mmCIF file of C-alpha atoms in Angstrom:
data_model
loop_
_atom_site.group_PDB
_atom_site.id
_atom_site.type_symbol
_atom_site.label_atom_id
_atom_site.label_comp_id
_atom_site.label_asym_id
_atom_site.label_seq_id
_atom_site.Cartn_x
_atom_site.Cartn_y
_atom_site.Cartn_z
ATOM 1 C CA MET A 1 -64.269 127.010 127.935
ATOM 2 C CA GLU A 2 -64.958 125.682 131.415
ATOM 3 C CA THR A 3 -61.299 126.167 132.317
ATOM 4 C CA LEU A 4 -61.454 129.828 131.297
ATOM 5 C CA LEU A 5 -64.656 130.323 133.275
ATOM 6 C CA ALA A 6 -63.135 128.635 136.328
ATOM 7 C CA PHE A 7 -60.048 130.874 136.053
ATOM 8 C CA PHE A 8 -62.131 134.052 135.995
ATOM 9 C CA GLN A 9 -64.330 132.875 138.848
ATOM 10 C CA GLU A 10 -61.248 132.188 140.975
ATOM 11 C CA PHE A 11 -59.763 135.551 139.998
ATOM 12 C CA VAL A 12 -62.929 137.458 140.940
ATOM 13 C CA GLY A 13 -63.219 135.348 144.099
ATOM 14 C CA LEU A 14 -59.902 136.738 145.360
ATOM 15 C CA GLY A 15 -61.717 139.910 146.336
ATOM 16 C CA ALA A 16 -61.600 143.579 145.533
ATOM 17 C CA ALA A 17 -58.206 144.197 147.138
ATOM 18 C CA VAL A 18 -56.596 141.919 144.551
ATOM 19 C CA LEU A 19 -58.860 142.663 141.599
ATOM 20 C CA LEU A 20 -58.832 146.466 141.824
ATOM 21 C CA PRO A 21 -55.089 146.963 141.137
ATOM 22 C CA PHE A 22 -55.355 144.831 137.995
ATOM 23 C CA VAL A 23 -58.341 146.815 136.763
ATOM 24 C CA ILE A 24 -56.579 150.135 137.409
ATOM 25 C CA CYS A 25 -53.454 148.886 135.654
ATOM 26 C CA ILE A 26 -55.450 147.799 132.604
ATOM 27 C CA LEU A 27 -57.301 151.129 132.551
ATOM 28 C CA GLY A 28 -53.980 152.957 132.742
ATOM 29 C CA LEU A 29 -52.657 150.977 129.787
ATOM 30 C CA PHE A 30 -55.888 151.678 127.896
ATOM 31 C CA PHE A 31 -55.365 155.404 128.400
ATOM 32 C CA ARG A 32 -51.771 155.037 127.131
ATOM 33 C CA MET A 33 -49.855 155.316 130.381
ATOM 34 C CA SER A 34 -46.463 153.674 130.443
ATOM 35 C CA LEU A 35 -46.402 150.170 131.872
ATOM 36 C CA GLY A 36 -44.406 151.232 134.939
ATOM 37 C CA ARG A 37 -46.726 154.110 135.772
ATOM 38 C CA ALA A 38 -49.816 151.927 135.251
ATOM 39 C CA ILE A 39 -48.455 149.281 137.616
ATOM 40 C CA GLU A 40 -47.535 151.982 140.131
ATOM 41 C CA ALA A 41 -51.032 153.462 139.958
ATOM 42 C CA GLY A 42 -52.583 150.025 140.422
ATOM 43 C CA LEU A 43 -50.421 149.318 143.458
ATOM 44 C CA PHE A 44 -51.207 152.702 145.002
ATOM 45 C CA VAL A 45 -54.931 152.133 144.572
ATOM 46 C CA GLY A 46 -54.654 148.609 145.997
ATOM 47 C CA ILE A 47 -52.731 149.798 149.046
ATOM 48 C CA ALA A 48 -55.148 152.688 149.616
ATOM 49 C CA PHE A 49 -58.109 150.349 149.280
ATOM 50 C CA GLN A 50 -56.636 147.942 151.819
ATOM 51 C CA GLY A 51 -56.038 150.869 154.196
ATOM 52 C CA LEU A 52 -59.680 151.881 153.842
ATOM 53 C CA VAL A 53 -60.780 148.312 154.589
ATOM 54 C CA LEU A 54 -58.590 148.237 157.698
ATOM 55 C CA ALA A 55 -59.957 151.585 158.926
ATOM 56 C CA VAL A 56 -63.584 150.529 158.439
ATOM 57 C CA ASN A 57 -62.983 147.177 160.142
ATOM 58 C CA LEU A 58 -61.335 148.973 163.071
ATOM 59 C CA LEU A 59 -64.333 151.283 163.326
ATOM 60 C CA ILE A 60 -66.778 148.384 163.273
ATOM 61 C CA THR A 61 -64.900 146.321 165.884
ATOM 62 C CA SER A 62 -64.474 149.300 168.209
ATOM 63 C CA ILE A 63 -68.143 150.308 168.019
ATOM 64 C CA GLN A 64 -69.493 146.733 168.305
ATOM 65 C CA PRO A 65 -69.756 146.758 172.152
ATOM 66 C CA VAL A 66 -71.830 149.936 171.985
ATOM 67 C CA MET A 67 -74.088 148.368 169.376
ATOM 68 C CA GLN A 68 -74.579 145.290 171.575
ATOM 69 C CA TYR A 69 -75.362 147.497 174.593
ATOM 70 C CA TYR A 70 -78.065 149.450 172.772
ATOM 71 C CA GLU A 71 -79.453 146.276 171.258
ATOM 72 C CA SER A 72 -79.754 144.689 174.711
ATOM 73 C CA MET A 73 -81.590 147.788 175.989
ATOM 74 C CA GLY A 74 -84.160 147.426 173.241
ATOM 75 C CA SER A 75 -83.860 151.072 172.250
ATOM 76 C CA GLY A 76 -84.058 150.339 168.526
ATOM 77 C CA TYR A 77 -80.450 151.291 167.724
ATOM 78 C CA ASP A 78 -79.340 148.115 166.021
ATOM 79 C CA VAL A 79 -77.871 149.451 162.760
ATOM 80 C CA LEU A 80 -74.392 150.906 162.297
ATOM 81 C CA GLU A 81 -74.472 153.846 159.877
ATOM 82 C CA ILE A 82 -71.069 155.045 158.703
ATOM 83 C CA GLY A 83 -72.143 156.630 155.431
ATOM 84 C CA PHE A 84 -71.976 155.382 151.882
ATOM 85 C CA ALA A 85 -68.378 156.166 150.933
ATOM 86 C CA ALA A 86 -66.618 153.946 153.457
ATOM 87 C CA PRO A 87 -68.617 150.709 153.005
ATOM 88 C CA GLY A 88 -68.958 151.338 149.291
ATOM 89 C CA GLY A 89 -65.214 151.543 148.967
ATOM 90 C CA ALA A 90 -64.442 148.784 151.393
ATOM 91 C CA SER A 91 -66.977 146.190 150.327
ATOM 92 C CA LYS A 92 -65.456 142.752 150.160
#
């Protein structure tokens, strides 16, 4: 039982970019898609998710100097708000 628990903890620990394609593939098989189409859908979702993560990380690294500037001024702008969809989709 501990081996099974350790396996699932390691699998979940790989992150959303690895876990999400498997979940989409299993959902596709549940809804009676063919195996090839389910795997294709899972890969497309995984690639799109990774692209979203890259775009959000690029946004954060490019805006970081501005955040540090406003923080050093003491103006109260110390939070980066990019909306719910991007960080919700790109959470690691």
